[in-house]
mmCIF file of C-alpha atoms in Angstrom:
data_model
loop_
_atom_site.group_PDB
_atom_site.id
_atom_site.type_symbol
_atom_site.label_atom_id
_atom_site.label_comp_id
_atom_site.label_asym_id
_atom_site.label_seq_id
_atom_site.Cartn_x
_atom_site.Cartn_y
_atom_site.Cartn_z
ATOM 1 C CA MET A 490 23.425 35.598 30.506
ATOM 2 C CA TRP A 491 21.555 37.478 27.672
ATOM 3 C CA ARG A 492 23.686 40.417 26.176
ATOM 4 C CA PRO A 493 21.918 42.520 24.319
ATOM 5 C CA ALA A 494 25.521 44.491 22.791
ATOM 6 C CA GLY A 495 26.166 40.691 21.921
ATOM 7 C CA TRP A 496 22.846 40.031 20.266
ATOM 8 C CA TRP A 497 23.251 43.022 18.131
ATOM 9 C CA SER A 498 26.837 42.345 17.514
ATOM 10 C CA ARG A 499 25.979 38.625 15.727
ATOM 11 C CA VAL A 500 22.804 41.028 13.852
ATOM 12 C CA ALA A 501 24.855 43.183 12.440
ATOM 13 C CA ASP A 502 28.603 40.552 11.205
ATOM 14 C CA ALA A 503 24.825 38.143 9.400
ATOM 15 C CA LEU A 504 24.032 41.315 7.678
ATOM 16 C CA ARG A 505 27.278 42.356 6.788
ATOM 17 C CA ALA A 506 28.478 38.188 5.705
ATOM 18 C CA TYR A 507 25.454 38.404 3.936
ATOM 19 C CA GLY A 508 26.149 41.337 1.477
ATOM 20 C CA LEU A 509 29.196 40.128 0.790
ATOM 21 C CA ILE A 510 27.308 36.850 -0.319
ATOM 22 C CA VAL A 511 24.626 38.644 -2.703
ATOM 23 C CA ALA A 512 27.712 41.102 -3.796
ATOM 24 C CA MET A 513 29.174 37.987 -5.221
ATOM 25 C CA TRP A 514 25.694 36.370 -6.911
ATOM 26 C CA VAL A 515 25.102 40.365 -8.024
ATOM 27 C CA ARG A 516 29.017 40.173 -9.519
ATOM 28 C CA SER A 517 28.816 37.617 -11.278
ATOM 29 C CA THR A 518 25.090 37.845 -13.014
ATOM 30 C CA MET A 519 26.389 40.960 -14.338
ATOM 31 C CA ALA A 520 28.759 39.474 -16.009
ATOM 32 C CA TYR A 521 26.500 38.519 -18.802
ATOM 33 C CA ARG A 522 24.017 41.282 -18.399
ATOM 34 C CA ALA A 523 22.369 40.818 -22.018
ATOM 35 C CA SER A 524 21.367 37.399 -20.261
ATOM 36 C CA PHE A 525 20.225 39.259 -16.639
ATOM 37 C CA ALA A 526 17.835 41.392 -19.075
ATOM 38 C CA MET A 527 16.543 38.590 -20.206
ATOM 39 C CA THR A 528 15.839 37.128 -17.727
ATOM 40 C CA THR A 529 14.529 40.019 -15.452
ATOM 41 C CA LEU A 530 12.683 40.512 -18.796
ATOM 42 C CA GLY A 531 11.010 36.893 -18.794
ATOM 43 C CA ASN A 532 9.942 37.262 -14.914
ATOM 44 C CA PHE A 533 8.390 40.457 -15.135
ATOM 45 C CA ALA A 534 6.208 39.515 -18.087
ATOM 46 C CA ALA A 535 5.126 36.334 -15.911
ATOM 47 C CA THR A 536 3.993 38.094 -13.076
ATOM 48 C CA ALA A 537 2.430 40.635 -15.337
ATOM 49 C CA PHE A 538 -0.445 37.703 -16.521
ATOM 50 C CA ASP A 539 -1.255 37.963 -13.038
ATOM 51 C CA PHE A 540 -2.608 41.579 -13.399
ATOM 52 C CA VAL A 541 -3.882 40.971 -17.025
ATOM 53 C CA ALA A 542 -5.733 37.823 -15.643
ATOM 54 C CA ILE A 543 -7.387 40.681 -13.318
ATOM 55 C CA LEU A 544 -7.921 42.762 -16.421
ATOM 56 C CA LEU A 545 -9.498 40.119 -18.572
ATOM 57 C CA MET A 546 -12.309 40.054 -15.559
ATOM 58 C CA PHE A 547 -12.933 43.534 -15.218
ATOM 59 C CA SER A 548 -13.768 43.011 -19.168
ATOM 60 C CA HIS A 549 -17.163 41.509 -17.989
ATOM 61 C CA VAL A 550 -17.712 43.009 -15.222
ATOM 62 C CA ASP A 551 -17.483 46.493 -12.659
ATOM 63 C CA ALA A 552 -16.673 45.226 -9.698
ATOM 64 C CA LEU A 553 -15.385 41.845 -7.883
ATOM 65 C CA GLY A 554 -16.519 41.238 -4.177
ATOM 66 C CA GLY A 555 -17.509 45.421 -4.275
ATOM 67 C CA TYR A 556 -14.309 46.141 -5.472
ATOM 68 C CA SER A 557 -13.514 48.343 -8.711
ATOM 69 C CA LEU A 558 -10.510 47.769 -10.359
ATOM 70 C CA PRO A 559 -8.234 51.054 -8.850
ATOM 71 C CA GLU A 560 -9.004 49.190 -6.005
ATOM 72 C CA ILE A 561 -8.474 46.186 -6.829
ATOM 73 C CA ALA A 562 -5.036 47.371 -8.680
ATOM 74 C CA PHE A 563 -4.171 48.983 -5.128
ATOM 75 C CA LEU A 564 -4.335 45.118 -3.066
ATOM 76 C CA TYR A 565 -2.613 43.732 -6.009
ATOM 77 C CA GLY A 566 0.365 46.255 -5.870
ATOM 78 C CA THR A 567 0.744 46.511 -2.333
ATOM 79 C CA THR A 568 1.172 42.652 -1.921
ATOM 80 C CA SER A 569 2.544 42.035 -4.996
ATOM 81 C CA THR A 570 6.029 43.967 -4.085
ATOM 82 C CA ALA A 571 6.336 43.242 -0.031
ATOM 83 C CA PHE A 572 6.038 39.827 -2.039
ATOM 84 C CA GLY A 573 8.839 40.698 -4.740
ATOM 85 C CA LEU A 574 10.781 42.714 -2.074
ATOM 86 C CA ALA A 575 10.798 38.664 0.268
ATOM 87 C CA ASP A 576 11.413 37.071 -2.886
ATOM 88 C CA LEU A 577 14.538 38.786 -3.617
ATOM 89 C CA VAL A 578 16.047 38.773 -0.298
ATOM 90 C CA MET A 579 14.790 35.045 1.143
ATOM 91 C CA GLY A 580 13.499 33.525 -1.933
ATOM 92 C CA SER A 581 16.641 31.260 -1.889
ATOM 93 C CA MET A 582 14.675 29.609 1.194
ATOM 94 C CA ASP A 583 13.248 27.056 -0.713
ATOM 95 C CA ARG A 584 16.413 25.162 -1.188
ATOM 96 C CA LEU A 585 17.149 24.217 2.068
ATOM 97 C CA GLY A 586 15.051 21.019 1.973
ATOM 98 C CA ARG A 587 17.531 19.710 -1.396
ATOM 99 C CA ARG A 588 20.697 20.999 1.490
ATOM 100 C CA VAL A 589 19.666 18.816 4.190
ATOM 101 C CA ARG A 590 18.710 15.811 2.405
ATOM 102 C CA ASP A 591 22.466 15.787 0.290
ATOM 103 C CA GLY A 592 24.479 16.934 3.132
ATOM 104 C CA THR A 593 25.340 19.886 1.239
ATOM 105 C CA LEU A 594 23.909 21.603 4.597
ATOM 106 C CA ASP A 595 27.142 20.555 6.545
ATOM 107 C CA THR A 596 29.628 23.251 4.364
ATOM 108 C CA LEU A 597 27.594 25.627 5.638
ATOM 109 C CA LEU A 598 27.960 24.195 9.476
ATOM 110 C CA VAL A 599 31.869 25.047 9.512
ATOM 111 C CA ARG A 600 32.099 28.705 8.578
ATOM 112 C CA PRO A 601 32.337 31.021 10.671
ATOM 113 C CA VAL A 602 29.529 33.095 9.688
ATOM 114 C CA ALA A 603 25.338 32.454 10.206
ATOM 115 C CA VAL A 604 24.096 29.982 8.328
ATOM 116 C CA LEU A 605 20.327 31.757 8.015
ATOM 117 C CA ALA A 606 22.387 34.841 6.372
ATOM 118 C CA GLN A 607 23.904 32.243 3.906
ATOM 119 C CA VAL A 608 21.115 30.164 3.229
ATOM 120 C CA ALA A 609 19.371 33.430 2.419
ATOM 121 C CA ALA A 610 22.058 34.657 0.109
ATOM 122 C CA ASP A 611 22.606 31.382 -1.738
ATOM 123 C CA ARG A 612 22.463 31.984 -5.888
ATOM 124 C CA PHE A 613 20.844 35.403 -5.041
ATOM 125 C CA ALA A 614 18.481 36.185 -8.351
ATOM 126 C CA LEU A 615 18.687 39.499 -8.524
ATOM 127 C CA ARG A 616 16.118 39.094 -11.816
ATOM 128 C CA ARG A 617 13.755 38.884 -8.832
ATOM 129 C CA LEU A 618 13.355 42.859 -9.156
ATOM 130 C CA GLY A 619 11.263 41.643 -12.276
ATOM 131 C CA ARG A 620 8.438 40.969 -9.469
ATOM 132 C CA VAL A 621 9.172 44.270 -7.393
ATOM 133 C CA THR A 622 9.205 46.832 -10.595
ATOM 134 C CA GLN A 623 5.693 45.563 -12.010
ATOM 135 C CA GLY A 624 3.979 45.247 -8.592
ATOM 136 C CA LEU A 625 5.244 48.822 -8.262
ATOM 137 C CA MET A 626 3.643 49.450 -11.566
ATOM 138 C CA VAL A 627 0.466 48.429 -10.443
ATOM 139 C CA LEU A 628 0.741 50.477 -7.879
ATOM 140 C CA ALA A 629 0.996 54.031 -9.315
ATOM 141 C CA TYR A 630 -1.889 52.887 -11.343
ATOM 142 C CA ALA A 631 -3.436 52.471 -8.686
ATOM 143 C CA LEU A 632 -2.433 55.389 -6.275
ATOM 144 C CA TRP A 633 -3.682 57.499 -9.563
ATOM 145 C CA THR A 634 -6.896 56.288 -10.230
ATOM 146 C CA LEU A 635 -8.080 55.361 -7.109
ATOM 147 C CA ASP A 636 -10.884 58.135 -5.664
ATOM 148 C CA VAL A 637 -9.695 58.145 -1.869
ATOM 149 C CA GLU A 638 -9.151 61.058 0.146
ATOM 150 C CA TRP A 639 -6.027 61.253 0.913
ATOM 151 C CA THR A 640 -4.800 61.924 4.383
ATOM 152 C CA ALA A 641 -1.657 61.946 5.711
ATOM 153 C CA ALA A 642 -2.004 59.029 7.399
ATOM 154 C CA LYS A 643 -3.882 56.860 4.894
ATOM 155 C CA VAL A 644 -0.361 58.094 2.586
ATOM 156 C CA ALA A 645 1.717 57.127 5.375
ATOM 157 C CA MET A 646 0.042 53.456 5.619
ATOM 158 C CA VAL A 647 1.259 52.236 1.537
ATOM 159 C CA PRO A 648 5.471 52.420 2.330
ATOM 160 C CA MET A 649 4.131 50.991 5.862
ATOM 161 C CA MET A 650 1.992 48.148 4.422
ATOM 162 C CA LEU A 651 5.662 47.194 1.421
ATOM 163 C CA LEU A 652 7.646 47.422 4.259
ATOM 164 C CA CYS A 653 5.846 45.646 6.611
ATOM 165 C CA GLY A 654 4.615 43.391 4.458
ATOM 166 C CA GLY A 655 7.570 42.262 3.002
ATOM 167 C CA ALA A 656 9.016 41.495 6.471
ATOM 168 C CA ILE A 657 5.451 39.384 7.145
ATOM 169 C CA PHE A 658 6.648 37.244 3.998
ATOM 170 C CA ALA A 659 10.071 36.685 5.356
ATOM 171 C CA SER A 660 8.858 35.492 7.959
ATOM 172 C CA VAL A 661 6.984 32.593 6.017
ATOM 173 C CA PHE A 662 10.014 31.409 4.286
ATOM 174 C CA VAL A 663 12.286 31.866 7.029
ATOM 175 C CA ALA A 664 9.429 29.623 8.954
ATOM 176 C CA GLY A 665 9.141 27.677 6.211
ATOM 177 C CA GLY A 666 13.495 26.860 5.562
ATOM 178 C CA ALA A 667 13.166 25.547 9.004
ATOM 179 C CA PHE A 668 10.209 23.155 8.667
ATOM 180 C CA GLN A 669 12.698 21.917 5.973
ATOM 181 C CA PHE A 670 15.471 20.460 8.837
ATOM 182 C CA PHE A 671 12.018 18.044 9.943
ATOM 183 C CA ALA A 672 9.932 17.871 6.284
ATOM 184 C CA GLN A 673 13.093 17.617 4.353
ATOM 185 C CA ASP A 674 11.075 17.582 1.037
ATOM 186 C CA ALA A 675 8.545 20.382 1.396
ATOM 187 C CA ALA A 676 9.190 23.804 -0.495
ATOM 188 C CA GLU A 677 5.443 22.924 -1.993
ATOM 189 C CA VAL A 678 4.901 23.638 1.600
ATOM 190 C CA GLN A 679 6.154 26.515 1.972
ATOM 191 C CA SER A 680 5.301 28.000 -1.147
ATOM 192 C CA SER A 681 1.577 27.465 -0.804
ATOM 193 C CA PHE A 682 1.548 30.305 1.991
ATOM 194 C CA THR A 683 4.283 32.394 0.016
ATOM 195 C CA TYR A 684 3.118 32.321 -3.630
ATOM 196 C CA GLY A 685 -0.205 31.465 -2.180
ATOM 197 C CA GLY A 686 -0.841 33.726 0.174
ATOM 198 C CA ASN A 687 0.427 36.654 -2.367
ATOM 199 C CA THR A 688 -2.736 35.254 -5.027
ATOM 200 C CA LEU A 689 -5.320 34.780 -2.292
ATOM 201 C CA LEU A 690 -4.078 38.920 -0.873
ATOM 202 C CA GLN A 691 -4.852 39.866 -4.803
ATOM 203 C CA TYR A 692 -8.553 39.777 -4.246
ATOM 204 C CA PRO A 693 -10.517 41.381 -1.522
ATOM 205 C CA PRO A 694 -11.154 39.400 1.372
ATOM 206 C CA SER A 695 -15.015 40.381 0.616
ATOM 207 C CA ILE A 696 -15.244 37.059 -1.797
ATOM 208 C CA PHE A 697 -13.669 34.720 0.431
ATOM 209 C CA ALA A 698 -15.415 33.091 3.232
ATOM 210 C CA LYS A 699 -15.176 33.841 6.887
ATOM 211 C CA ASP A 700 -13.901 31.118 7.941
ATOM 212 C CA LEU A 701 -10.748 31.813 5.344
ATOM 213 C CA VAL A 702 -10.428 35.029 6.346
ATOM 214 C CA ARG A 703 -10.480 34.603 9.748
ATOM 215 C CA GLY A 704 -7.340 31.518 9.228
ATOM 216 C CA VAL A 705 -5.086 34.415 7.720
ATOM 217 C CA THR A 706 -5.732 37.541 10.412
ATOM 218 C CA PHE A 707 -5.315 35.188 13.341
ATOM 219 C CA VAL A 708 -3.361 31.734 11.957
ATOM 220 C CA VAL A 709 -0.998 33.217 9.954
ATOM 221 C CA PRO A 710 -1.611 36.483 9.650
ATOM 222 C CA LEU A 711 -1.042 36.974 6.163
ATOM 223 C CA ALA A 712 -4.447 39.442 6.359
ATOM 224 C CA PHE A 713 -1.285 42.251 7.907
ATOM 225 C CA VAL A 714 0.312 42.697 4.093
ATOM 226 C CA ASN A 715 -2.551 44.231 2.886
ATOM 227 C CA TRP A 716 -6.094 43.525 3.917
ATOM 228 C CA MET A 717 -6.026 45.107 7.384
ATOM 229 C CA PRO A 718 -4.727 48.487 6.576
ATOM 230 C CA SER A 719 -6.427 48.723 2.651
ATOM 231 C CA LEU A 720 -9.755 48.595 4.687
ATOM 232 C CA TYR A 721 -8.771 51.560 6.425
ATOM 233 C CA VAL A 722 -7.210 53.463 2.948
ATOM 234 C CA LEU A 723 -10.245 52.710 1.017
ATOM 235 C CA GLY A 724 -12.654 52.912 3.592
ATOM 236 C CA ARG A 725 -13.903 50.033 3.167
ATOM 237 C CA GLU A 726 -15.869 47.467 6.001
ATOM 238 C CA ASP A 727 -14.456 44.606 7.298
ATOM 239 C CA PRO A 728 -15.957 41.639 6.510
ATOM 240 C CA LEU A 729 -15.453 40.369 10.519
ATOM 241 C CA GLY A 730 -16.214 43.300 12.008
ATOM 242 C CA LEU A 731 -13.169 44.124 13.790
ATOM 243 C CA PRO A 732 -12.525 47.101 14.879
ATOM 244 C CA GLY A 733 -10.409 49.649 12.781
ATOM 245 C CA TRP A 734 -7.293 49.896 15.329
ATOM 246 C CA PHE A 735 -6.299 46.474 14.071
ATOM 247 C CA ALA A 736 -5.666 48.502 10.193
ATOM 248 C CA LEU A 737 -2.565 49.669 12.570
ATOM 249 C CA LEU A 738 -1.462 46.256 13.566
ATOM 250 C CA PRO A 739 1.372 45.392 10.993
ATOM 251 C CA PRO A 740 4.380 46.941 12.194
ATOM 252 C CA VAL A 741 3.595 44.578 15.955
ATOM 253 C CA VAL A 742 2.334 41.444 13.762
ATOM 254 C CA ALA A 743 5.476 41.605 11.691
ATOM 255 C CA ALA A 744 7.833 41.836 14.576
ATOM 256 C CA GLY A 745 6.382 39.032 15.958
ATOM 257 C CA CYS A 746 6.432 37.060 12.583
ATOM 258 C CA LEU A 747 9.904 37.243 12.723
ATOM 259 C CA GLY A 748 10.734 37.065 16.614
ATOM 260 C CA LEU A 749 8.259 33.847 15.942
ATOM 261 C CA ALA A 750 10.363 32.922 12.439
ATOM 262 C CA GLY A 751 13.171 33.046 13.514
ATOM 263 C CA LEU A 752 12.626 30.777 17.375
ATOM 264 C CA ALA A 753 11.285 28.070 14.533
ATOM 265 C CA TRP A 754 15.081 28.943 12.720
ATOM 266 C CA ARG A 755 16.919 27.859 15.906
ATOM 267 C CA VAL A 756 14.553 25.100 17.060
ATOM 268 C CA GLY A 757 15.472 23.744 13.196
ATOM 269 C CA LEU A 758 19.003 24.027 12.934
ATOM 270 C CA ARG A 759 19.346 22.747 16.236
ATOM 271 C CA SER A 760 17.802 19.492 15.426
ATOM 272 C CA TYR A 761 19.610 19.358 12.175
ATOM 273 C CA ARG A 762 21.992 16.166 11.883
ATOM 274 C CA SER A 763 23.150 15.657 9.024
ATOM 275 C CA THR A 764 22.926 12.467 6.518
ATOM 276 C CA GLY A 765 25.033 10.502 8.564
ATOM 277 C CA SER A 766 27.158 9.894 5.346
#
């Protein structure tokens, strides 16, 4: 029989374990502060080149798909920040396939801690804050320069996009990790939906084929990271002609994605049979 109290207790224990493992890796990282500063700066600079490419485009055009530079910056800033938060928290999931292949996942199974918390916190990379910082800086520029009539609903939409977008990307990381229980060498497939999805969402939906937009709306709902709510904030029409209330669905979509990702993780973990050695 399902007991809510017991479920919440397990979640609390998993979060506590995650925090302890993260704290251990942060202490290890800060033991070499100069190295940390340089790698964080390098991460910041590497991700900044994506926006530099957009700036170069706008040195030759006034609009891209009908969107101005501040509007593109808004798309870029929201998805980059949301993805950066998910990458910071769950970015280690792409190492799971390696653990499955070499059998080192077995060492995590014998510990009295949730396996998902251990995998997600493994080798926690604080340098990924560089991506989050860069995304927030572009978002701040966009908010400063956008010609938008701000209302309370539109203002509330921005932090909602970041939190729900981060949750949606995190669910993709978890689902990708679950897939590696079966494929074992599927880190690149996972990256196509995480890093590839982040790059896709940096540009307006109007420049893509409608079939692709439908796919990232109804199949892998990455459009709810920023496209759908951004259409409301920017006062743009939906290229698919969907009703305006779709902009309010990111919390629902994020909750659904997390639930499905959790289910996929349980199925994948139960199917694990070690290496046989």
